[in-house]
XYZ file of C-alpha atoms in Angstrom:
692
model
C 19.824 0.213 -25.829
C 21.555 -1.225 -22.779
C 19.714 -3.302 -20.222
C 20.471 -0.691 -17.565
C 18.793 2.065 -19.597
C 15.866 -0.233 -20.301
C 15.363 -0.909 -16.586
C 15.577 2.811 -15.790
C 12.859 3.551 -18.339
C 10.692 0.826 -16.824
C 11.189 2.316 -13.355
C 10.252 5.783 -14.609
C 7.136 4.315 -16.226
C 6.067 2.742 -12.921
C 6.658 6.080 -11.180
C 4.498 7.901 -13.724
C 1.748 5.296 -13.327
C 1.722 5.916 -9.588
C 1.209 9.643 -10.152
C -1.524 9.100 -12.753
C -3.305 6.654 -10.454
C -3.657 9.407 -7.853
C -5.466 11.630 -10.350
C -7.423 9.268 -12.627
C -10.325 7.461 -10.993
C -12.305 4.584 -12.426
C -9.337 2.898 -14.096
C -7.336 0.162 -12.364
C -3.605 0.727 -11.908
C -2.626 -2.307 -14.041
C -4.513 -0.847 -17.011
C -2.708 2.472 -16.593
C 0.634 0.677 -16.532
C -0.277 -1.379 -19.604
C -1.223 1.827 -21.407
C 2.126 3.418 -20.553
C 3.877 0.294 -21.802
C 1.985 0.487 -25.098
C 3.059 4.117 -25.528
C 6.674 3.137 -24.853
C 6.383 0.375 -27.431
C 5.135 2.799 -30.078
C 8.016 5.097 -29.097
C 10.420 2.345 -30.171
C 11.124 0.518 -26.901
C 11.336 -3.273 -27.235
C 11.905 -6.206 -24.921
C 14.636 -7.640 -27.146
C 17.280 -6.624 -24.598
C 15.299 -8.085 -21.707
C 15.844 -11.785 -22.199
C 16.571 -13.210 -18.772
C 16.883 -16.771 -17.610
C 13.415 -18.219 -16.814
C 14.528 -19.299 -13.346
C 15.783 -15.782 -12.657
C 12.446 -14.331 -13.740
C 10.621 -16.578 -11.276
C 12.951 -15.552 -8.469
C 12.969 -11.878 -9.326
C 9.232 -11.293 -9.680
C 7.097 -14.177 -8.459
C 8.907 -15.151 -5.237
C 8.782 -11.734 -3.483
C 5.224 -11.025 -4.681
C 3.925 -14.327 -3.325
C 5.822 -13.940 -0.060
C 4.396 -10.465 0.549
C 0.904 -11.645 -0.369
C 1.164 -14.641 1.978
C 2.375 -12.504 4.889
C -0.627 -10.178 4.668
C -3.266 -12.881 4.257
C -5.866 -13.275 7.009
C -4.780 -16.710 8.241
C -7.843 -17.296 10.442
C -10.283 -16.491 7.648
C -8.221 -18.509 5.203
C -8.347 -21.554 7.459
C -12.076 -21.157 8.083
C -12.708 -21.261 4.327
C -9.960 -23.768 3.537
C -12.203 -26.201 1.638
C -13.585 -23.575 -0.740
C -10.206 -21.880 -1.177
C -8.462 -25.175 -1.948
C -11.164 -26.102 -4.444
C -10.586 -22.782 -6.207
C -6.813 -22.852 -5.939
C -6.293 -26.492 -6.943
C -9.461 -27.972 -8.446
C -10.389 -24.951 -10.528
C -6.808 -24.564 -11.774
C -6.669 -28.206 -12.907
C -10.042 -27.990 -14.678
C -8.978 -24.728 -16.341
C -5.743 -26.328 -17.548
C -7.566 -29.279 -19.061
C -10.296 -27.207 -20.722
C -7.882 -24.694 -22.238
C -5.346 -27.333 -23.215
C -7.690 -29.647 -25.082
C -9.660 -26.782 -26.662
C -6.585 -24.937 -27.903
C -4.981 -28.096 -29.239
C -8.218 -29.000 -31.033
C -8.574 -25.541 -32.589
C -4.876 -25.209 -33.455
C -3.305 -28.684 -33.828
C 0.142 -27.184 -34.572
C 0.423 -26.299 -30.877
C 1.648 -29.304 -28.848
C -0.762 -30.494 -26.180
C 1.872 -29.935 -23.481
C 2.326 -26.327 -24.660
C -1.456 -25.802 -24.582
C -1.523 -27.200 -21.036
C 1.310 -24.805 -20.145
C -0.800 -21.860 -21.321
C -3.724 -23.136 -19.261
C -1.486 -23.436 -16.205
C -0.230 -19.868 -16.674
C -3.836 -18.630 -16.926
C -4.823 -20.412 -13.726
C -3.508 -17.830 -11.227
C -5.414 -14.605 -10.614
C -3.761 -11.259 -10.036
C -3.709 -10.337 -6.336
C -3.039 -6.625 -6.950
C -5.960 -6.337 -9.345
C -8.223 -8.203 -6.899
C -7.199 -5.852 -4.072
C -7.769 -2.732 -6.188
C -11.187 -3.998 -7.298
C -12.386 -4.235 -3.699
C -12.075 -0.438 -3.448
C -14.457 0.159 -6.339
C -17.106 -2.535 -5.932
C -19.229 -3.821 -3.075
C -17.521 -7.102 -2.221
C -18.732 -8.891 0.890
C -16.185 -10.134 3.400
C -16.829 -13.760 2.425
C -16.257 -12.930 -1.221
C -13.060 -11.000 -0.497
C -11.698 -13.901 1.574
C -12.366 -16.380 -1.227
C -10.748 -14.186 -3.866
C -7.693 -13.274 -1.797
C -7.154 -16.860 -0.640
C -7.540 -18.133 -4.188
C -5.079 -15.575 -5.586
C -2.503 -16.693 -3.025
C -2.590 -20.463 -3.373
C -3.490 -20.787 -7.049
C -0.263 -18.978 -7.893
C 1.651 -21.914 -6.462
C -0.528 -24.592 -8.084
C -0.395 -22.784 -11.420
C 3.387 -22.445 -11.346
C 3.914 -26.081 -10.356
C 1.550 -27.278 -13.096
C 3.299 -25.019 -15.605
C 6.683 -26.432 -14.675
C 5.451 -30.003 -15.249
C 3.911 -29.008 -18.582
C 7.178 -27.421 -19.701
C 9.116 -30.484 -18.586
C 6.865 -32.658 -20.767
C 7.176 -30.174 -23.630
C 10.968 -29.961 -23.574
C 11.619 -33.694 -23.087
C 8.805 -34.944 -25.277
C 7.827 -37.650 -22.772
C 5.232 -37.755 -20.018
C 4.340 -40.421 -17.470
C 1.241 -39.855 -15.333
C 2.505 -42.067 -12.483
C 5.951 -40.519 -12.275
C 4.507 -37.022 -12.736
C 2.011 -37.598 -9.928
C 4.723 -38.841 -7.597
C 7.004 -35.954 -8.469
C 4.093 -33.529 -8.020
C 3.313 -34.826 -4.523
C 6.974 -34.659 -3.491
C 7.329 -31.172 -4.916
C 4.026 -29.987 -3.438
C 4.211 -31.281 0.124
C 8.005 -31.118 0.206
C 7.881 -27.449 -0.713
C 5.363 -26.710 2.044
C 7.379 -28.602 4.673
C 10.662 -27.081 3.544
C 9.192 -23.576 3.644
C 7.964 -24.097 7.204
C 11.359 -25.381 8.317
C 13.221 -22.476 6.727
C 10.787 -19.962 8.233
C 11.373 -21.489 11.689
C 15.152 -21.387 11.205
C 15.069 -17.753 10.099
C 12.857 -16.846 13.066
C 15.334 -18.572 15.387
C 18.186 -16.635 13.772
C 16.340 -13.336 14.245
C 15.624 -14.101 17.912
C 19.297 -14.914 18.549
C 20.339 -11.683 16.869
C 17.941 -9.755 19.105
C 19.315 -11.564 22.162
C 22.692 -10.088 21.267
C 21.145 -6.624 21.462
C 21.096 -5.965 17.707
C 17.821 -4.149 17.089
C 18.932 -2.392 13.924
C 15.850 -1.795 11.753
C 17.855 -1.860 8.531
C 19.208 -5.337 9.287
C 15.824 -6.859 10.068
C 13.985 -5.264 7.129
C 16.737 -6.263 4.720
C 16.580 -9.823 6.064
C 12.833 -9.877 5.388
C 13.334 -8.653 1.829
C 15.989 -11.299 1.144
C 13.959 -14.123 2.721
C 11.772 -15.049 -0.305
C 14.805 -15.179 -2.597
C 16.760 -17.362 -0.174
C 13.799 -19.682 0.458
C 13.042 -20.098 -3.253
C 16.622 -20.791 -4.341
C 17.298 -23.176 -1.453
C 14.082 -25.135 -2.039
C 14.736 -25.457 -5.766
C 18.269 -26.637 -5.016
C 16.899 -29.338 -2.713
C 14.418 -30.472 -5.380
C 11.079 -29.273 -4.010
C 8.770 -26.477 -5.141
C 10.345 -23.109 -4.426
C 7.021 -21.337 -4.990
C 5.200 -23.425 -2.373
C 8.121 -23.027 0.007
C 7.864 -19.246 -0.333
C 4.092 -19.330 0.254
C 4.491 -21.563 3.329
C 7.210 -19.299 4.724
C 5.024 -16.238 4.196
C 1.950 -17.810 5.795
C 3.938 -18.927 8.854
C 5.695 -15.573 9.259
C 3.291 -14.220 11.889
C 3.416 -17.471 13.898
C 7.211 -17.425 14.166
C 7.507 -13.671 14.772
C 5.468 -12.811 17.845
C 7.961 -10.560 19.631
C 6.580 -7.257 20.909
C 8.258 -4.047 21.847
C 8.861 -0.517 20.589
C 11.727 -1.529 18.300
C 9.625 -4.353 16.814
C 6.727 -1.989 16.191
C 9.043 0.525 14.536
C 10.552 -2.209 12.398
C 7.098 -3.371 11.306
C 6.157 0.126 10.186
C 9.327 0.428 8.115
C 8.923 -3.110 6.796
C 5.340 -2.425 5.732
C 6.402 0.657 3.798
C 9.310 -1.139 2.120
C 7.181 -4.099 1.067
C 4.401 -1.857 -0.209
C 6.835 -0.005 -2.460
C 8.624 -3.191 -3.539
C 5.424 -5.051 -4.438
C 4.067 -2.055 -6.334
C 7.296 -1.692 -8.314
C 7.524 -5.402 -9.168
C 3.885 -5.601 -10.240
C 4.247 -2.350 -12.138
C 7.313 -3.580 -13.983
C 5.484 -6.695 -15.127
C 2.434 -4.762 -16.348
C 4.586 -2.189 -18.156
C 6.419 -5.113 -19.781
C 3.010 -6.469 -20.782
C 2.155 -3.145 -22.416
C 5.487 -3.110 -24.255
C 5.050 -6.721 -25.303
C 1.499 -6.316 -26.638
C 2.146 -4.192 -29.780
C 5.209 -6.203 -30.795
C 3.459 -9.523 -30.191
C 0.407 -8.327 -32.082
C 2.459 -6.980 -35.015
C 4.579 -10.122 -35.101
C 1.553 -12.384 -35.118
C -0.269 -9.980 -37.464
C 2.377 -10.586 -40.096
C 2.375 -14.339 -39.486
C 1.004 -16.048 -42.558
C 0.325 -19.417 -40.928
C -2.644 -18.053 -38.969
C -5.082 -15.307 -39.879
C -5.674 -12.205 -37.781
C -9.327 -13.078 -37.321
C -8.377 -16.487 -35.983
C -5.952 -14.854 -33.544
C -8.644 -12.723 -31.958
C -11.081 -15.624 -32.099
C -8.672 -17.774 -30.076
C -8.174 -14.987 -27.521
C -11.934 -14.592 -27.089
C -12.493 -18.356 -26.891
C -9.810 -18.837 -24.238
C -11.130 -15.824 -22.289
C -14.640 -17.279 -22.462
C -13.348 -20.635 -21.194
C -11.533 -18.983 -18.295
C -14.572 -16.930 -17.259
C -17.092 -19.678 -17.993
C -15.282 -22.350 -15.990
C -14.855 -19.905 -13.082
C -18.553 -18.996 -13.214
C -19.667 -22.635 -13.146
C -17.251 -23.363 -10.299
C -18.644 -20.499 -8.205
C -22.173 -21.660 -9.013
C -21.245 -25.047 -7.526
C -19.671 -23.415 -4.447
C -22.812 -21.311 -3.956
C -25.044 -24.366 -4.288
C -23.051 -26.396 -1.771
C -22.906 -23.437 0.597
C -26.663 -22.871 0.477
C -27.269 -26.553 1.141
C -24.927 -26.512 4.139
C -26.643 -23.449 5.591
C -30.097 -24.915 5.109
C -29.047 -28.236 6.619
C -27.556 -26.497 9.679
C -30.679 -24.358 10.134
C -32.992 -27.362 9.960
C -30.939 -29.381 12.424
C -30.688 -26.472 14.858
C -34.444 -25.973 14.703
C -35.070 -29.622 15.612
C -36.219 -30.829 12.188
C -36.495 -34.530 11.467
C -34.131 -36.193 8.963
C -36.992 -36.376 6.440
C -37.677 -32.654 6.825
C -33.990 -31.921 6.346
C -33.887 -34.002 3.150
C -37.052 -32.294 1.863
C -35.532 -28.854 2.417
C -32.290 -29.876 0.748
C -34.167 -31.197 -2.303
C -36.007 -27.885 -2.617
C -32.763 -25.925 -3.041
C -32.226 -25.069 -6.680
C -28.858 -25.486 -8.369
C -28.947 -22.011 -9.873
C -30.869 -18.928 -8.828
C -30.749 -15.486 -10.427
C -28.876 -14.096 -7.413
C -26.386 -16.953 -7.272
C -25.746 -16.725 -11.023
C -25.151 -12.977 -10.808
C -22.822 -13.393 -7.820
C -20.951 -16.259 -9.505
C -20.423 -14.253 -12.700
C -19.229 -11.267 -10.653
C -16.743 -13.396 -8.727
C -15.571 -14.935 -11.980
C -14.867 -11.479 -13.404
C -13.244 -10.447 -10.109
C -10.352 -12.842 -10.745
C -8.491 -11.194 -13.668
C -5.164 -12.489 -14.885
C -2.097 -10.322 -14.530
C 1.462 -10.154 -13.270
C 1.887 -13.797 -12.277
C 0.497 -15.061 -15.590
C 2.803 -12.865 -17.664
C 5.783 -13.657 -15.450
C 5.154 -17.369 -15.978
C 4.758 -16.971 -19.743
C 8.056 -15.112 -20.013
C 9.732 -18.260 -18.677
C 8.704 -20.274 -21.751
C 11.809 -21.867 -23.276
C 13.304 -20.503 -26.473
C 14.078 -23.991 -27.754
C 13.053 -27.591 -27.073
C 15.340 -30.532 -26.388
C 12.846 -32.904 -27.963
C 12.743 -30.856 -31.202
C 15.993 -29.005 -31.841
C 15.603 -25.458 -33.075
C 13.655 -22.384 -32.042
C 10.356 -22.937 -30.241
C 8.243 -21.220 -32.901
C 5.013 -21.154 -30.875
C 6.580 -19.203 -27.987
C 5.545 -15.747 -29.234
C 2.148 -17.092 -30.259
C 1.446 -18.439 -26.764
C 2.663 -15.208 -25.143
C 0.351 -13.279 -27.473
C -2.621 -15.407 -26.407
C -1.746 -14.912 -22.743
C -1.422 -11.149 -23.230
C -4.779 -11.034 -24.978
C -6.535 -12.966 -22.199
C -4.918 -10.771 -19.532
C -6.144 -7.654 -21.321
C -9.676 -9.001 -21.812
C -10.053 -10.109 -18.180
C -8.656 -6.827 -16.856
C -11.001 -4.780 -19.033
C -14.006 -6.855 -17.981
C -13.027 -6.620 -14.317
C -12.542 -2.871 -14.558
C -15.671 -1.935 -16.513
C -18.171 -4.835 -16.323
C -17.714 -5.869 -12.692
C -18.849 -2.516 -11.185
C -22.142 -2.961 -13.060
C -22.685 -6.369 -11.423
C -21.472 -5.360 -7.954
C -21.870 -1.576 -7.714
C -20.458 0.206 -4.714
C -23.532 0.333 -2.485
C -22.033 3.096 -0.383
C -21.214 5.313 -3.355
C -19.857 8.610 -2.153
C -20.377 7.461 1.442
C -17.400 5.206 0.892
C -15.295 8.193 1.875
C -15.108 8.889 5.576
C -15.723 12.466 6.735
C -12.850 14.575 7.970
C -14.088 14.153 11.544
C -14.478 10.368 11.373
C -11.159 9.928 9.574
C -9.303 12.107 12.065
C -10.741 10.260 15.048
C -9.969 6.871 13.498
C -6.353 7.860 12.819
C -5.894 9.220 16.338
C -7.349 6.066 17.901
C -5.107 3.868 15.780
C -2.121 5.972 16.838
C -3.030 5.553 20.506
C -3.230 1.783 20.075
C 0.131 1.710 18.313
C 1.782 3.831 21.018
C 0.294 1.617 23.729
C 1.826 -1.437 22.055
C 5.220 0.266 21.945
C 5.465 1.433 25.549
C 8.111 -0.052 27.819
C 9.043 0.400 31.453
C 11.470 3.172 30.505
C 9.096 5.235 28.372
C 5.765 4.329 29.995
C 5.270 7.713 31.685
C 6.170 9.667 28.557
C 3.987 7.438 26.386
C 0.997 7.817 28.671
C 1.457 11.590 28.619
C 1.403 11.631 24.836
C -1.560 9.238 24.738
C -3.456 11.634 27.009
C -2.720 14.425 24.534
C -4.139 12.304 21.713
C -7.263 11.664 23.798
C -7.594 15.420 24.285
C -7.396 15.902 20.524
C -10.177 13.336 20.055
C -12.340 15.117 22.631
C -11.773 18.486 20.951
C -12.776 17.043 17.578
C -15.918 15.454 19.056
C -16.846 18.749 20.729
C -16.422 20.600 17.470
C -13.358 22.568 18.594
C -10.942 20.659 16.420
C -9.765 21.794 13.043
C -12.804 20.567 11.148
C -13.823 23.962 9.752
C -11.511 25.820 7.431
C -9.912 28.422 9.720
C -6.771 28.685 7.608
C -7.370 32.388 6.875
C -7.349 33.206 10.589
C -4.268 31.054 11.178
C -2.455 32.843 8.379
C -3.410 36.177 9.885
C -2.160 35.043 13.317
C 1.168 34.082 11.735
C 1.284 37.505 10.071
C 0.872 39.085 13.506
C 3.640 36.916 14.872
C 5.883 37.809 11.949
C 5.048 41.481 12.385
C 6.136 41.352 16.019
C 9.395 39.540 15.244
C 10.293 42.003 12.458
C 9.665 44.953 14.774
C 11.848 43.323 17.452
C 14.668 42.904 14.898
C 14.354 46.473 13.639
C 14.312 47.856 17.179
C 17.307 45.616 18.013
C 15.495 44.021 20.952
C 16.702 40.601 19.727
C 19.754 39.438 17.824
C 19.366 38.858 14.041
C 20.252 35.153 14.458
C 17.348 34.625 16.853
C 14.965 36.823 14.905
C 15.517 35.210 11.539
C 15.362 31.766 13.103
C 11.842 32.639 14.223
C 10.969 34.104 10.822
C 12.026 30.901 9.074
C 9.734 28.887 11.320
C 6.831 31.288 10.675
C 7.403 31.125 6.932
C 7.377 27.313 7.011
C 4.105 27.356 8.955
C 2.518 29.701 6.428
C 3.651 27.499 3.554
C 1.948 24.489 5.117
C -1.366 26.332 5.511
C -1.419 27.941 2.059
C -2.854 25.570 -0.503
C -3.386 27.589 -3.696
C 0.150 27.308 -4.952
C 0.572 28.570 -8.489
C 3.523 30.104 -10.345
C 2.988 33.534 -8.775
C 2.966 31.941 -5.335
C 6.254 30.198 -6.145
C 7.916 33.419 -7.290
C 6.584 35.175 -4.214
C 8.118 32.508 -1.981
C 11.456 32.825 -3.779
C 11.431 36.624 -3.446
C 10.564 36.553 0.245
C 13.152 33.853 0.945
C 15.812 35.901 -0.859
C 14.882 38.986 1.143
C 15.036 37.087 4.427
C 18.409 35.559 3.577
C 19.804 38.901 2.526
C 18.669 40.639 5.688
C 19.860 37.715 7.819
C 23.349 37.800 6.290
C 23.580 41.576 6.666
C 22.486 41.534 10.282
C 24.707 38.577 11.130
C 27.798 40.232 9.676
C 27.132 43.353 11.734
C 26.493 41.345 14.896
C 29.592 40.835 17.018
C 27.923 38.235 19.243
C 27.152 35.611 16.603
C 29.200 32.962 18.423
C 27.677 33.644 21.836
C 26.729 30.969 24.292
C 24.072 28.565 22.921
C 22.204 28.582 26.220
C 21.757 32.347 26.056
C 20.542 32.124 22.465
C 18.015 29.462 23.429
C 16.764 31.628 26.284
C 16.384 34.534 23.881
C 14.439 32.388 21.417
C 12.023 31.315 24.160
C 11.600 34.881 25.296
C 10.886 36.149 21.781
C 8.493 33.274 21.140
C 6.585 34.007 24.350
C 6.334 37.717 23.538
C 5.146 37.051 19.981
C 2.503 34.592 21.220
C 1.288 37.143 23.777
C 0.975 39.631 20.921
C -1.097 37.102 18.958
C -3.374 36.434 21.954
C -3.898 40.189 22.350
C -4.975 40.514 18.707
C -7.258 37.489 18.974
C -9.011 38.930 22.039
C -9.647 42.119 20.134
C -11.414 40.151 17.404
C -13.715 38.069 19.595
C -16.516 40.616 19.159
C -15.633 41.467 15.572
C -18.511 40.371 13.258
C -15.991 39.784 10.461
C -14.531 36.821 12.395
C -16.231 33.590 13.443
C -16.221 33.415 17.235
C -15.625 29.665 17.372
C -12.539 30.003 15.163
C -11.095 32.836 17.248
C -11.760 31.128 20.576
C -10.398 27.760 19.383
C -7.201 29.302 18.053
C -6.835 31.394 21.211
C -6.997 28.270 23.376
C -4.253 26.639 21.313
C -2.013 29.710 21.351
C -2.431 30.130 25.109
C -1.542 26.477 25.598
C 1.621 26.984 23.551
C 2.389 30.143 25.509
C 2.172 28.338 28.856
C 4.455 25.593 27.573
C 7.035 28.089 26.301
C 7.048 29.985 29.613
C 7.358 26.781 31.602
C 10.309 25.615 29.532
C 11.861 29.051 29.691
C 12.200 28.881 33.480
C 14.709 26.039 33.381
C 15.646 24.897 29.912
C 18.176 22.292 30.987
C 15.965 20.501 33.502
C 12.797 20.564 31.425
C 14.657 19.434 28.304
C 15.794 16.307 30.102
C 12.281 15.622 31.377
C 10.686 16.299 28.008
C 13.211 14.334 25.990
C 11.416 10.994 26.123
C 8.001 12.550 25.581
C 9.328 14.417 22.566
C 10.635 11.177 21.091
C 7.233 9.546 21.620
C 5.486 12.535 19.990
C 7.758 12.235 16.959
C 6.905 8.541 16.701
C 3.209 9.361 17.080
C 3.307 11.789 14.168
C 4.986 9.168 11.964
C 2.305 6.645 12.944
C -0.395 9.197 12.083
C 1.077 9.753 8.623
C 1.281 6.001 8.075
C -2.382 5.471 8.969
C -3.473 8.421 6.829
C -1.699 6.875 3.850
C -3.260 3.480 4.555
C -6.758 5.007 4.712
C -6.149 6.833 1.438
C -4.826 3.748 -0.338
C -7.748 1.651 0.892
C -10.239 4.204 -0.438
C -11.485 5.280 2.995
C -10.679 8.957 2.399
C -10.277 11.022 -0.736
C -7.147 12.832 -1.865
C -8.268 16.225 -0.519
C -8.945 14.868 2.972
C -5.647 12.983 3.045
C -3.771 16.113 1.961
C -5.470 18.236 4.610
C -4.757 15.666 7.356
C -1.099 15.352 6.339
C -0.689 19.131 6.390
C -2.068 19.265 9.941
C 0.433 16.614 11.057
C 3.293 18.422 9.299
C 2.297 21.607 11.076
C 2.405 19.865 14.464
C 5.771 18.324 13.592
C 7.119 21.758 12.809
C 5.764 23.209 16.042
C 7.252 20.306 18.015
C 10.723 20.871 16.601
C 10.444 24.568 17.438
C 9.551 23.772 21.054
C 12.321 21.231 21.608
């Protein structure tokens, strides 16, 4: 199998995992991707054709993932908790390396101590994607989320740097603590400084490009995507840590990019979407590779005679216990120090004497049931994942110090895979028992609350985009969004399911247009243009779409096309003036809307119809009718006036869809609510294009 085919299969697997994740609840996305990888492995797919250079693997997977993670980190919260985060990201990683290294070497002396330290360094980083997905299913406090997200960002860098030093000692066979410490400090602080300098230079370049009037979104987004690769490769070439340079560049991104304006806002929306897809694909590829690697690693080690199968699983469980145990003890210490600091501050603020403060501090216990439970939960909330496996894949195939194949490479990868799987399973199934979602079903916002939140966010985004040229148009559109919020609050929005009445209104409109075509009161081109719009509107409202519905759509479309072609061929004025055709469209639209209003009035007193649905829809149709008549008086003039407002409305709809997707991905709304909200926006988009 060629590498190209292999990569295509991996991409398809990630795509399938995305679809399954939308349907299956209660299982983290990484576990789904690992499962797909296992199935591919049993189908005969292997990683034998995926042997890339270790440096390339770091650049390809780790650099962009860390850069994206650093960009989206809450810098203020990270700085406020810098001491705790640094202790987790540096101190905990070092302790984990030492504990795993010495324990593994003691249990399996055939593994060099440097190789055991390398495994410990690879198991230091936590998986940011898994941590983010866990927050949707458990009740994490803000303080806890900040600690976990900050740890997952910085410990990636410390783990990678430590791994690189361990591999250097392994391949050369020599190690000097003094020289290693000096090299570590140069690499560490040099990488941070170099990343800041490169970020400033890139920001300067972007500002100069904008000064030249180049506001092309594609250019700026592509530059952002290429930034982590350029920063990593340049830093490594200079001799400092490329990983830390990438993290520093990502953290300083928001400080060096403070420009505002409509084009900047549009670019940020596109950039956010691109990075979300890119990070999901890269993480997905690594987890699918993990799933493919697991069966082959297990079978290879299963047939290994030098070590028994029971010992293999024993080592995996021991290393997993060390990882979780060390993390638990570390969080117990953080909790103890934090409780002492709070008590000390409270005593001092209340005017307590130094002796009273010391007495209170001595009364604080090292471990309490609540602190132990929270510490264990936070320990489980830091599973290993993409970064760990990416690092392990960079293990050398041979050693300079001992010529020949590095025989323990597959063994170490197997241990890493086993620990990743154990920690992911515990995080997915054991953590919710320790930190259950206190909101339960209330975690989902109601349709009303979600709609209002999306509309408010859209108003804020439009306000940030307005300029002197589009201020009047933007304010007009913002007023329309405020009206929509008021209608929803008053209960006249689309909160109840009035789709049956809307479908019936579209049937009335279609009935009028068909009669106008048959009676030759309008040209076939105009008539069938209206019918296509009505059919699209009906498709958006209809939700029960089975095979019969699909065949019905095909049959109706074929009938419409056939009649349209027949009428058009018989019409001698097909190439008439576009202005006249537009006038005719407006006239037909106004007449059909008047026909709909007439039918709605007749059903106000009908007990078979809900009065609030009829009156609400009548208000909307009458509003559309007034707009159509106003535009029909002077199409040319009004089109020029409405042009900017129409552009702002289009942008507003895109912003709405973006916020709906963000709410769905963050677990604020369920799939049904998101689908319903998207359909409403699509309907308004369709109506807008018809009115332009």
